[in-house]
mmCIF file of C-alpha atoms and ligand atoms in Angstrom:
data_model
loop_
_atom_site.group_PDB
_atom_site.id
_atom_site.type_symbol
_atom_site.label_atom_id
_atom_site.label_comp_id
_atom_site.label_asym_id
_atom_site.label_seq_id
_atom_site.Cartn_x
_atom_site.Cartn_y
_atom_site.Cartn_z
ATOM 1 C CA UNK P 1 0.000 0.000 0.000
ATOM 2 C CA UNK P 2 1.634 3.232 -1.147
ATOM 3 C CA UNK P 3 -0.366 6.287 -0.136
ATOM 4 C CA UNK P 4 2.173 9.100 -0.396
ATOM 5 C CA UNK P 5 4.131 9.336 -3.653
ATOM 6 C CA UNK P 6 4.807 12.548 -5.598
ATOM 7 C CA UNK P 7 4.986 11.736 -9.299
ATOM 8 C CA UNK P 8 8.034 13.817 -10.228
ATOM 9 C CA UNK P 9 9.863 12.844 -7.057
ATOM 10 C CA UNK P 10 9.334 9.169 -7.890
ATOM 11 C CA UNK P 11 11.156 9.162 -11.243
ATOM 12 C CA UNK P 12 13.763 6.389 -11.259
ATOM 13 C CA UNK P 13 17.353 6.485 -12.480
ATOM 14 C CA UNK P 14 16.500 4.624 -15.692
ATOM 15 C CA UNK P 15 13.664 7.017 -16.538
ATOM 16 C CA UNK P 16 15.889 10.021 -15.805
ATOM 17 C CA UNK P 17 18.390 8.575 -18.298
ATOM 18 C CA UNK P 18 15.691 8.389 -20.979
ATOM 19 C CA UNK P 19 14.660 11.981 -20.244
ATOM 20 C CA UNK P 20 18.260 13.215 -20.344
ATOM 21 C CA UNK P 21 18.695 11.522 -23.728
ATOM 22 C CA UNK P 22 15.625 13.413 -24.983
ATOM 23 C CA UNK P 23 17.057 16.731 -23.731
ATOM 24 C CA UNK P 24 20.862 16.636 -23.937
ATOM 25 C CA UNK P 25 21.032 20.437 -24.233
ATOM 26 C CA UNK P 26 19.963 20.793 -20.583
ATOM 27 C CA UNK P 27 23.269 19.235 -19.430
ATOM 28 C CA UNK P 28 21.596 17.515 -16.501
ATOM 29 C CA UNK P 29 23.466 14.696 -14.769
ATOM 30 C CA UNK P 30 21.965 12.092 -12.502
ATOM 31 C CA UNK P 31 23.706 13.511 -9.419
ATOM 32 C CA UNK P 32 21.447 16.533 -9.785
ATOM 33 C CA UNK P 33 18.188 14.592 -9.530
ATOM 34 C CA UNK P 34 18.829 12.160 -6.682
ATOM 35 C CA UNK P 35 20.194 12.079 -3.138
ATOM 36 C CA UNK P 36 22.174 8.894 -2.694
ATOM 37 C CA UNK P 37 22.683 6.662 0.294
ATOM 38 C CA UNK P 38 24.473 8.420 3.154
ATOM 39 C CA UNK P 39 23.957 11.856 1.608
ATOM 40 C CA UNK P 40 21.972 14.554 3.387
ATOM 41 C CA UNK P 41 20.648 17.804 1.970
ATOM 42 C CA UNK P 42 18.970 20.839 3.468
ATOM 43 C CA UNK P 43 15.259 21.113 2.771
ATOM 44 C CA UNK P 44 16.015 23.982 0.443
ATOM 45 C CA UNK P 45 18.503 21.902 -1.557
ATOM 46 C CA UNK P 46 15.949 19.100 -1.797
ATOM 47 C CA UNK P 47 13.407 21.463 -3.292
ATOM 48 C CA UNK P 48 15.971 22.602 -5.864
ATOM 49 C CA UNK P 49 16.111 18.983 -7.052
ATOM 50 C CA UNK P 50 12.441 19.117 -8.056
ATOM 51 C CA UNK P 51 13.163 22.153 -10.213
ATOM 52 C CA UNK P 52 15.762 20.166 -12.139
ATOM 53 C CA UNK P 53 13.369 17.255 -12.642
ATOM 54 C CA UNK P 54 10.623 19.626 -13.784
ATOM 55 C CA UNK P 55 12.967 20.907 -16.513
ATOM 56 C CA UNK P 56 13.331 17.335 -17.736
ATOM 57 C CA UNK P 57 9.597 16.590 -17.581
ATOM 58 C CA UNK P 58 7.885 19.329 -19.537
ATOM 59 C CA UNK P 59 5.850 17.740 -22.331
ATOM 60 C CA UNK P 60 2.811 15.469 -22.425
ATOM 61 C CA UNK P 61 5.019 12.680 -23.814
ATOM 62 C CA UNK P 62 7.350 13.053 -20.830
ATOM 63 C CA UNK P 63 4.479 12.955 -18.322
ATOM 64 C CA UNK P 64 3.021 9.858 -19.981
ATOM 65 C CA UNK P 65 6.357 8.021 -19.920
ATOM 66 C CA UNK P 66 7.202 9.106 -16.375
ATOM 67 C CA UNK P 67 3.789 8.167 -14.984
ATOM 68 C CA UNK P 68 3.755 4.750 -16.710
ATOM 69 C CA UNK P 69 7.315 3.981 -15.588
ATOM 70 C CA UNK P 70 6.564 5.004 -11.998
ATOM 71 C CA UNK P 71 3.389 2.892 -11.890
ATOM 72 C CA UNK P 72 5.212 -0.152 -13.327
ATOM 73 C CA UNK P 73 8.067 0.276 -10.847
ATOM 74 C CA UNK P 74 5.736 0.397 -7.860
ATOM 75 C CA UNK P 75 3.983 -2.708 -9.205
ATOM 76 C CA UNK P 76 7.330 -4.488 -9.641
ATOM 77 C CA UNK P 77 8.126 -3.678 -6.005
ATOM 78 C CA UNK P 78 4.946 -5.506 -4.945
ATOM 79 C CA UNK P 79 2.703 -2.496 -4.400
ATOM 80 C CA UNK P 80 -0.921 -3.451 -5.092
ATOM 81 C CA UNK P 81 -2.534 -0.078 -4.442
ATOM 82 C CA UNK P 82 -0.901 3.245 -5.263
ATOM 83 C CA UNK P 83 -2.116 6.765 -4.656
ATOM 84 C CA UNK P 84 -0.037 9.038 -6.850
ATOM 85 C CA UNK P 85 -0.087 12.776 -6.374
ATOM 86 C CA UNK P 86 1.185 15.499 -8.669
ATOM 87 C CA UNK P 87 1.007 19.259 -9.179
ATOM 88 C CA UNK P 88 -0.610 20.164 -12.532
ATOM 89 C CA UNK P 89 1.911 22.274 -14.440
ATOM 90 C CA UNK P 90 1.519 24.584 -17.388
ATOM 91 C CA UNK P 91 4.566 24.839 -19.678
ATOM 92 C CA UNK P 92 4.418 27.778 -22.061
ATOM 93 C CA UNK P 93 7.337 26.567 -24.156
ATOM 94 C CA UNK P 94 5.797 23.169 -24.935
ATOM 95 C CA UNK P 95 2.134 24.132 -24.873
ATOM 96 C CA UNK P 96 1.295 21.772 -22.022
ATOM 97 C CA UNK P 97 -1.725 22.959 -20.026
ATOM 98 C CA UNK P 98 -2.708 21.978 -16.495
ATOM 99 C CA UNK P 99 -5.778 20.185 -17.831
ATOM 100 C CA UNK P 100 -3.706 18.182 -20.332
ATOM 101 C CA UNK P 101 -1.231 17.442 -17.547
ATOM 102 C CA UNK P 102 -3.914 15.747 -15.447
ATOM 103 C CA UNK P 103 -5.470 14.057 -18.493
ATOM 104 C CA UNK P 104 -2.081 12.590 -19.369
ATOM 105 C CA UNK P 105 -1.549 11.145 -15.890
ATOM 106 C CA UNK P 106 -5.042 9.634 -16.069
ATOM 107 C CA UNK P 107 -4.190 8.226 -19.515
ATOM 108 C CA UNK P 108 -1.055 6.611 -18.045
ATOM 109 C CA UNK P 109 -3.128 5.013 -15.268
ATOM 110 C CA UNK P 110 -5.626 3.675 -17.844
ATOM 111 C CA UNK P 111 -2.893 2.350 -20.154
ATOM 112 C CA UNK P 112 -1.206 0.478 -17.292
ATOM 113 C CA UNK P 113 -4.556 -1.045 -16.344
ATOM 114 C CA UNK P 114 -5.183 -2.130 -19.946
ATOM 115 C CA UNK P 115 -1.685 -3.603 -20.165
ATOM 116 C CA UNK P 116 -2.478 -5.774 -17.152
ATOM 117 C CA UNK P 117 -0.061 -4.190 -14.672
ATOM 118 C CA UNK P 118 -1.080 -5.730 -11.343
ATOM 119 C CA UNK P 119 -1.786 -2.556 -9.367
ATOM 120 C CA UNK P 120 -4.730 -0.267 -8.664
ATOM 121 C CA UNK P 121 -3.861 3.418 -9.016
ATOM 122 C CA UNK P 122 -5.718 6.499 -7.858
ATOM 123 C CA UNK P 123 -4.721 10.119 -8.260
ATOM 124 C CA UNK P 124 -4.560 13.125 -5.932
ATOM 125 C CA UNK P 125 -4.257 16.566 -7.505
ATOM 126 C CA UNK P 126 -1.598 18.545 -5.659
ATOM 127 C CA UNK P 127 -1.605 22.157 -4.564
ATOM 128 C CA UNK P 128 1.885 23.635 -4.332
ATOM 129 C CA UNK P 129 1.802 26.131 -1.473
ATOM 130 C CA UNK P 130 4.381 28.292 -3.232
ATOM 131 C CA UNK P 131 1.801 29.210 -5.874
ATOM 132 C CA UNK P 132 -0.587 30.917 -3.453
ATOM 133 C CA UNK P 133 -4.313 30.908 -2.666
ATOM 134 C CA UNK P 134 -5.700 31.848 -6.057
ATOM 135 C CA UNK P 135 -3.952 29.026 -7.896
ATOM 136 C CA UNK P 136 -5.007 26.685 -5.074
ATOM 137 C CA UNK P 137 -8.653 27.552 -5.729
ATOM 138 C CA UNK P 138 -8.230 26.951 -9.480
ATOM 139 C CA UNK P 139 -6.579 23.619 -8.730
ATOM 140 C CA UNK P 140 -9.519 22.582 -6.572
ATOM 141 C CA UNK P 141 -11.899 23.342 -9.465
ATOM 142 C CA UNK P 142 -9.715 21.283 -11.793
ATOM 143 C CA UNK P 143 -9.614 18.425 -9.297
ATOM 144 C CA UNK P 144 -13.391 18.531 -8.866
ATOM 145 C CA UNK P 145 -13.932 18.389 -12.650
ATOM 146 C CA UNK P 146 -11.650 15.372 -12.928
ATOM 147 C CA UNK P 147 -13.157 13.649 -9.910
ATOM 148 C CA UNK P 148 -16.508 13.806 -11.705
ATOM 149 C CA UNK P 149 -15.247 12.912 -15.183
ATOM 150 C CA UNK P 150 -12.778 10.079 -14.481
ATOM 151 C CA UNK P 151 -15.091 7.576 -12.869
ATOM 152 C CA UNK P 152 -13.393 7.820 -9.501
ATOM 153 C CA UNK P 153 -9.715 7.819 -10.530
ATOM 154 C CA UNK P 154 -9.180 11.286 -9.053
ATOM 155 C CA UNK P 155 -9.967 10.874 -5.376
ATOM 156 C CA UNK P 156 -8.455 13.777 -3.549
ATOM 157 C CA UNK P 157 -6.351 16.849 -3.054
ATOM 158 C CA UNK P 158 -2.855 17.160 -1.626
ATOM 159 C CA UNK P 159 -1.289 20.254 -0.057
ATOM 160 C CA UNK P 160 2.472 20.168 -0.464
ATOM 161 C CA UNK P 161 5.447 22.245 -1.569
ATOM 162 C CA UNK P 162 8.124 24.025 0.433
ATOM 163 C CA UNK P 163 6.729 24.136 3.997
ATOM 164 C CA UNK P 164 8.706 27.281 4.794
ATOM 165 C CA UNK P 165 6.760 29.262 2.189
ATOM 166 C CA UNK P 166 3.334 30.822 2.843
ATOM 167 C CA UNK P 167 0.813 30.097 5.595
ATOM 168 C CA UNK P 168 -1.929 27.478 5.639
ATOM 169 C CA UNK P 169 -4.585 30.053 6.549
ATOM 170 C CA UNK P 170 -4.433 31.308 2.959
ATOM 171 C CA UNK P 171 -5.444 27.865 1.702
ATOM 172 C CA UNK P 172 -8.361 27.313 4.075
ATOM 173 C CA UNK P 173 -11.099 28.419 1.626
ATOM 174 C CA UNK P 174 -9.704 26.192 -1.149
ATOM 175 C CA UNK P 175 -9.293 23.217 1.177
ATOM 176 C CA UNK P 176 -12.799 23.659 2.611
ATOM 177 C CA UNK P 177 -14.219 23.816 -0.892
ATOM 178 C CA UNK P 178 -12.376 20.654 -1.871
ATOM 179 C CA UNK P 179 -13.690 18.835 1.180
ATOM 180 C CA UNK P 180 -17.243 20.032 0.570
ATOM 181 C CA UNK P 181 -17.285 18.777 -3.000
ATOM 182 C CA UNK P 182 -16.187 15.290 -1.936
ATOM 183 C CA UNK P 183 -12.450 15.351 -2.533
ATOM 184 C CA UNK P 184 -10.420 13.645 0.190
ATOM 185 C CA UNK P 185 -7.703 15.787 1.756
ATOM 186 C CA UNK P 186 -4.130 14.764 2.436
ATOM 187 C CA UNK P 187 -2.183 17.678 3.887
ATOM 188 C CA UNK P 188 1.551 17.956 4.512
ATOM 189 C CA UNK P 189 1.472 19.177 8.107
ATOM 190 C CA UNK P 190 4.233 20.170 10.549
ATOM 191 C CA UNK P 191 6.987 19.034 8.222
ATOM 192 C CA UNK P 192 9.191 21.717 9.786
ATOM 193 C CA UNK P 193 9.168 22.945 13.417
ATOM 194 C CA UNK P 194 7.682 26.386 12.772
ATOM 195 C CA UNK P 195 4.258 25.206 11.647
ATOM 196 C CA UNK P 196 2.389 24.560 14.909
ATOM 197 C CA UNK P 197 -0.104 27.428 14.412
ATOM 198 C CA UNK P 198 -0.799 26.382 10.867
ATOM 199 C CA UNK P 199 -1.348 22.760 11.875
ATOM 200 C CA UNK P 200 -3.671 23.840 14.695
ATOM 201 C CA UNK P 201 -5.793 25.650 12.084
ATOM 202 C CA UNK P 202 -5.736 23.047 9.323
ATOM 203 C CA UNK P 203 -6.459 20.159 11.698
ATOM 204 C CA UNK P 204 -9.842 21.784 12.376
ATOM 205 C CA UNK P 205 -10.992 21.093 8.791
ATOM 206 C CA UNK P 206 -10.170 18.128 9.491
ATOM 207 C CA UNK P 207 -7.974 16.521 6.807
ATOM 208 C CA UNK P 208 -8.496 12.851 5.898
ATOM 209 C CA UNK P 209 -4.787 12.058 6.169
ATOM 210 C CA UNK P 210 -1.622 13.853 7.259
ATOM 211 C CA UNK P 211 1.687 13.856 5.381
ATOM 212 C CA UNK P 212 4.719 13.629 7.704
ATOM 213 C CA UNK P 213 3.432 15.368 10.867
ATOM 214 C CA UNK P 214 7.051 15.358 11.999
ATOM 215 C CA UNK P 215 6.688 18.137 14.567
ATOM 216 C CA UNK P 216 3.176 17.551 15.898
ATOM 217 C CA UNK P 217 3.954 16.012 19.281
ATOM 218 C CA UNK P 218 5.132 18.013 22.297
ATOM 219 C CA UNK P 219 8.544 16.283 22.584
ATOM 220 C CA UNK P 220 9.651 17.935 19.320
ATOM 221 C CA UNK P 221 8.082 21.345 19.841
ATOM 222 C CA UNK P 222 4.494 20.521 18.818
ATOM 223 C CA UNK P 223 1.777 20.300 21.453
ATOM 224 C CA UNK P 224 -0.612 17.953 23.207
ATOM 225 C CA UNK P 225 -3.484 19.878 21.664
ATOM 226 C CA UNK P 226 -2.221 19.001 18.167
ATOM 227 C CA UNK P 227 -1.843 15.351 19.119
ATOM 228 C CA UNK P 228 -5.321 15.356 20.660
ATOM 229 C CA UNK P 229 -6.855 16.696 17.447
ATOM 230 C CA UNK P 230 -5.162 14.034 15.353
ATOM 231 C CA UNK P 231 -6.263 11.349 17.815
ATOM 232 C CA UNK P 232 -9.829 12.650 18.075
ATOM 233 C CA UNK P 233 -10.374 12.223 14.337
ATOM 234 C CA UNK P 234 -8.144 9.141 14.122
ATOM 235 C CA UNK P 235 -6.455 10.833 11.156
ATOM 236 C CA UNK P 236 -3.901 8.487 9.579
ATOM 237 C CA UNK P 237 -0.306 9.660 9.201
ATOM 238 C CA UNK P 238 1.754 9.021 6.072
ATOM 239 C CA UNK P 239 5.316 8.468 7.309
ATOM 240 C CA UNK P 240 8.362 8.615 5.055
ATOM 241 C CA UNK P 241 11.548 7.608 6.890
ATOM 242 C CA UNK P 242 14.244 8.085 4.249
ATOM 243 C CA UNK P 243 12.751 11.354 3.022
ATOM 244 C CA UNK P 244 12.831 12.855 6.514
ATOM 245 C CA UNK P 245 16.360 11.644 7.306
ATOM 246 C CA UNK P 246 17.844 12.728 3.964
ATOM 247 C CA UNK P 247 15.984 16.049 4.163
ATOM 248 C CA UNK P 248 17.325 16.411 7.721
ATOM 249 C CA UNK P 249 14.059 17.151 9.468
ATOM 250 C CA UNK P 250 14.721 13.964 11.483
ATOM 251 C CA UNK P 251 18.254 13.415 12.809
ATOM 252 C CA UNK P 252 18.411 9.610 12.427
ATOM 253 C CA UNK P 253 16.163 6.648 11.653
ATOM 254 C CA UNK P 254 15.898 5.713 15.331
ATOM 255 C CA UNK P 255 14.664 9.235 16.127
ATOM 256 C CA UNK P 256 11.863 9.027 13.564
ATOM 257 C CA UNK P 257 8.388 9.878 14.871
ATOM 258 C CA UNK P 258 7.075 6.603 13.461
ATOM 259 C CA UNK P 259 7.770 5.094 16.889
ATOM 260 C CA UNK P 260 5.773 7.746 18.768
ATOM 261 C CA UNK P 261 2.613 7.152 16.748
ATOM 262 C CA UNK P 262 3.050 3.415 16.265
ATOM 263 C CA UNK P 263 3.423 2.790 19.995
ATOM 264 C CA UNK P 264 0.238 4.749 20.528
ATOM 265 C CA UNK P 265 -1.553 2.405 18.140
ATOM 266 C CA UNK P 266 -2.380 5.336 15.870
ATOM 267 C CA UNK P 267 -2.969 4.569 12.148
ATOM 268 C CA UNK P 268 0.483 5.020 10.618
ATOM 269 C CA UNK P 269 1.262 4.202 7.003
ATOM 270 C CA UNK P 270 4.814 3.792 5.727
ATOM 271 C CA UNK P 271 5.335 5.549 2.404
ATOM 272 C CA UNK P 272 8.171 6.616 0.087
ATOM 273 C CA UNK P 273 7.364 10.318 -0.611
ATOM 274 C CA UNK P 274 9.862 10.614 -3.488
ATOM 275 C CA UNK P 275 11.384 7.232 -4.299
ATOM 276 C CA UNK P 276 13.493 8.604 -7.170
ATOM 277 C CA UNK P 277 14.927 11.630 -5.391
ATOM 278 C CA UNK P 278 15.617 9.686 -2.196
ATOM 279 C CA UNK P 279 16.804 6.491 -3.961
ATOM 280 C CA UNK P 280 14.446 4.163 -2.173
ATOM 281 C CA UNK P 281 11.381 1.998 -2.721
ATOM 282 C CA UNK P 282 8.515 0.883 -0.510
ATOM 283 C CA UNK P 283 10.120 -2.473 0.345
ATOM 284 C CA UNK P 284 13.225 -0.662 1.510
ATOM 285 C CA UNK P 285 11.156 1.659 3.709
ATOM 286 C CA UNK P 286 9.424 -1.344 5.312
ATOM 287 C CA UNK P 287 12.808 -3.000 5.792
ATOM 288 C CA UNK P 288 14.176 0.151 7.434
ATOM 289 C CA UNK P 289 11.216 0.455 9.784
ATOM 290 C CA UNK P 290 11.503 -3.230 10.721
ATOM 291 C CA UNK P 291 15.242 -3.124 11.419
ATOM 292 C CA UNK P 292 15.217 0.277 13.168
ATOM 293 C CA UNK P 293 12.293 -0.461 15.475
ATOM 294 C CA UNK P 294 12.795 -4.192 15.829
ATOM 295 C CA UNK P 295 9.490 -5.157 14.251
ATOM 296 C CA UNK P 296 8.641 -8.700 13.181
ATOM 297 C CA UNK P 297 7.404 -9.891 9.794
ATOM 298 C CA UNK P 298 3.986 -10.193 11.359
ATOM 299 C CA UNK P 299 4.128 -6.572 12.591
ATOM 300 C CA UNK P 300 5.069 -5.415 9.097
ATOM 301 C CA UNK P 301 2.311 -7.472 7.530
ATOM 302 C CA UNK P 302 -0.207 -5.954 9.918
ATOM 303 C CA UNK P 303 1.053 -2.454 9.115
ATOM 304 C CA UNK P 304 0.535 -2.929 5.401
ATOM 305 C CA UNK P 305 -2.828 -4.621 5.975
ATOM 306 C CA UNK P 306 -4.106 -1.798 8.180
ATOM 307 C CA UNK P 307 -3.109 0.749 5.530
ATOM 308 C CA UNK P 308 -5.990 -0.557 3.410
ATOM 309 C CA UNK P 309 -8.412 1.198 5.756
ATOM 310 C CA UNK P 310 -6.613 4.503 5.120
ATOM 311 C CA UNK P 311 -7.075 4.696 1.339
ATOM 312 C CA UNK P 312 -9.210 7.268 -0.402
ATOM 313 C CA UNK P 313 -10.860 4.539 -2.460
ATOM 314 C CA UNK P 314 -13.419 2.859 -0.182
ATOM 315 C CA UNK P 315 -14.820 1.012 -3.212
ATOM 316 C CA UNK P 316 -11.573 -0.984 -3.446
ATOM 317 C CA UNK P 317 -11.073 -1.804 0.206
ATOM 318 C CA UNK P 318 -12.951 -5.090 0.235
ATOM 319 C CA UNK P 319 -11.075 -6.280 -2.853
ATOM 320 C CA UNK P 320 -7.744 -5.299 -1.276
ATOM 321 C CA UNK P 321 -8.525 -7.098 1.981
ATOM 322 C CA UNK P 322 -9.312 -10.194 -0.077
ATOM 323 C CA UNK P 323 -5.993 -9.827 -1.926
ATOM 324 C CA UNK P 324 -4.075 -9.600 1.364
ATOM 325 C CA UNK P 325 -5.856 -12.745 2.599
ATOM 326 C CA UNK P 326 -4.809 -14.596 -0.559
ATOM 327 C CA UNK P 327 -1.228 -13.287 -0.513
ATOM 328 C CA UNK P 328 -0.494 -13.998 3.131
ATOM 329 C CA UNK P 329 0.144 -17.757 2.874
ATOM 330 C CA UNK P 330 2.272 -17.296 -0.249
ATOM 331 C CA UNK P 331 4.644 -14.863 1.483
ATOM 332 C CA UNK P 332 5.425 -16.437 4.845
ATOM 333 C CA UNK P 333 4.051 -18.695 7.534
ATOM 334 C CA UNK P 334 2.688 -16.706 10.437
HETATM 335 C C1 ZJS Q 401 12.535 18.519 0.304
HETATM 336 C C2 ZJS Q 401 12.035 17.242 0.861
HETATM 337 C C3 ZJS Q 401 12.712 16.714 2.058
HETATM 338 C C4 ZJS Q 401 11.016 16.659 0.247
HETATM 339 C C5 ZJS Q 401 10.045 15.774 0.829
HETATM 340 N N1 ZJS Q 401 8.928 16.466 1.278
HETATM 341 C C6 ZJS Q 401 8.082 17.177 0.511
HETATM 342 N N2 ZJS Q 401 7.434 18.163 1.163
HETATM 343 C C7 ZJS Q 401 6.575 18.974 0.489
HETATM 344 N N3 ZJS Q 401 6.327 18.859 -0.813
HETATM 345 C C8 ZJS Q 401 6.964 17.891 -1.490
HETATM 346 C C9 ZJS Q 401 7.851 16.993 -0.863
HETATM 347 N N4 ZJS Q 401 8.291 16.136 -1.810
HETATM 348 C C10 ZJS Q 401 7.695 16.492 -2.972
HETATM 349 N N5 ZJS Q 401 6.903 17.558 -2.790
HETATM 350 C C11 ZJS Q 401 6.102 18.282 -3.790
HETATM 351 O O1 ZJS Q 401 5.998 17.475 -4.949
HETATM 352 C C12 ZJS Q 401 6.536 18.158 -6.091
HETATM 353 C C13 ZJS Q 401 7.183 17.156 -7.030
HETATM 354 O O2 ZJS Q 401 6.212 16.300 -7.593
HETATM 355 P P1 ZJS Q 401 5.116 16.770 -8.667
HETATM 356 O O3 ZJS Q 401 5.756 17.746 -9.602
HETATM 357 O O4 ZJS Q 401 3.988 17.415 -7.904
HETATM 358 O O5 ZJS Q 401 4.728 15.503 -9.353
HETATM 359 C C14 ZJS Q 401 7.496 19.172 -5.492
HETATM 360 O O6 ZJS Q 401 7.714 20.264 -6.355
HETATM 361 C C15 ZJS Q 401 6.776 19.578 -4.206
HETATM 362 O O7 ZJS Q 401 5.783 20.540 -4.487
HETATM 363 ZN ZN1 ZN Q 402 5.348 14.541 0.403
#
């Protein structure tokens, strides 16, 4: 179950190579699009990486290839349900519009389905906080249109982008509108320490899931009131270990807030965030969680199984539970 994956952050080394071959004039090398094992970057440096990738992915053909490759790679890693998220982008130079951007991702999802790739994929339209409130409202309208026209492939809205830019209060009207029209909300909250006020406000909506939530609890400068709000609504957390360690918002794997929420029995879902940029995959994230926190195969199985209840596609949950029941004896003896 992969519930938190940004499309352009998930582009693998082999896809980057294909993109670089299409655009040799950009002089982009792989070291500029990925943060390798043992490397750390500041949050700001990480966000620069996305700018480089966006230069490489600027036509409909690129989006189609990238989305299909990413979906196939998640499937090859054993992911059976994927919620992809991406920020619709307009590119003047290539004529790509935001509407065509979303249509192309949807086309990629449909093509993978028709080709028999063994994975269910749903899409969240992303709001980049750097683009401000007005664009956020337009994005919500776009997301609503696609939710209605894609037969349920577009299921929600994501709020992401550089957490040090802007304030969540500006996005409240757009987020409320999204919620009211039936889009599920996954919000990046408290990814950096300075966001307690913003989280306090946005948790009142309330969101349907939380991305990261690194600094929600009092021990790291959050507050009991924030934790209480998350607990009251039983809002699942999407936790991305490698992303947080490489982006240096968490000092080491053993210090990751996964343990805080997991020990509390709170719905916690392990995700990749940006598997390409952070050179990881979902299996590796599960492996890391298991080895860091001394969890058994059974614990890990239960984690992935419980994630089914956190999807934004309730229509698929029964089918996924059935799949997990069938897969269990083929993987290991409990
Ligand atoms: C810098 C760092 C540690 C990244 C991980 N944490 C993140 N926090 C907030 N927004 C993100 C993160 N990773 C990816 N994104 C968003 O996803 C975009 C890339 O995917 P896409 O173009 O939306 O398809 C980025 O431009 C950014 O808006
Ligand atoms: Zn994210």
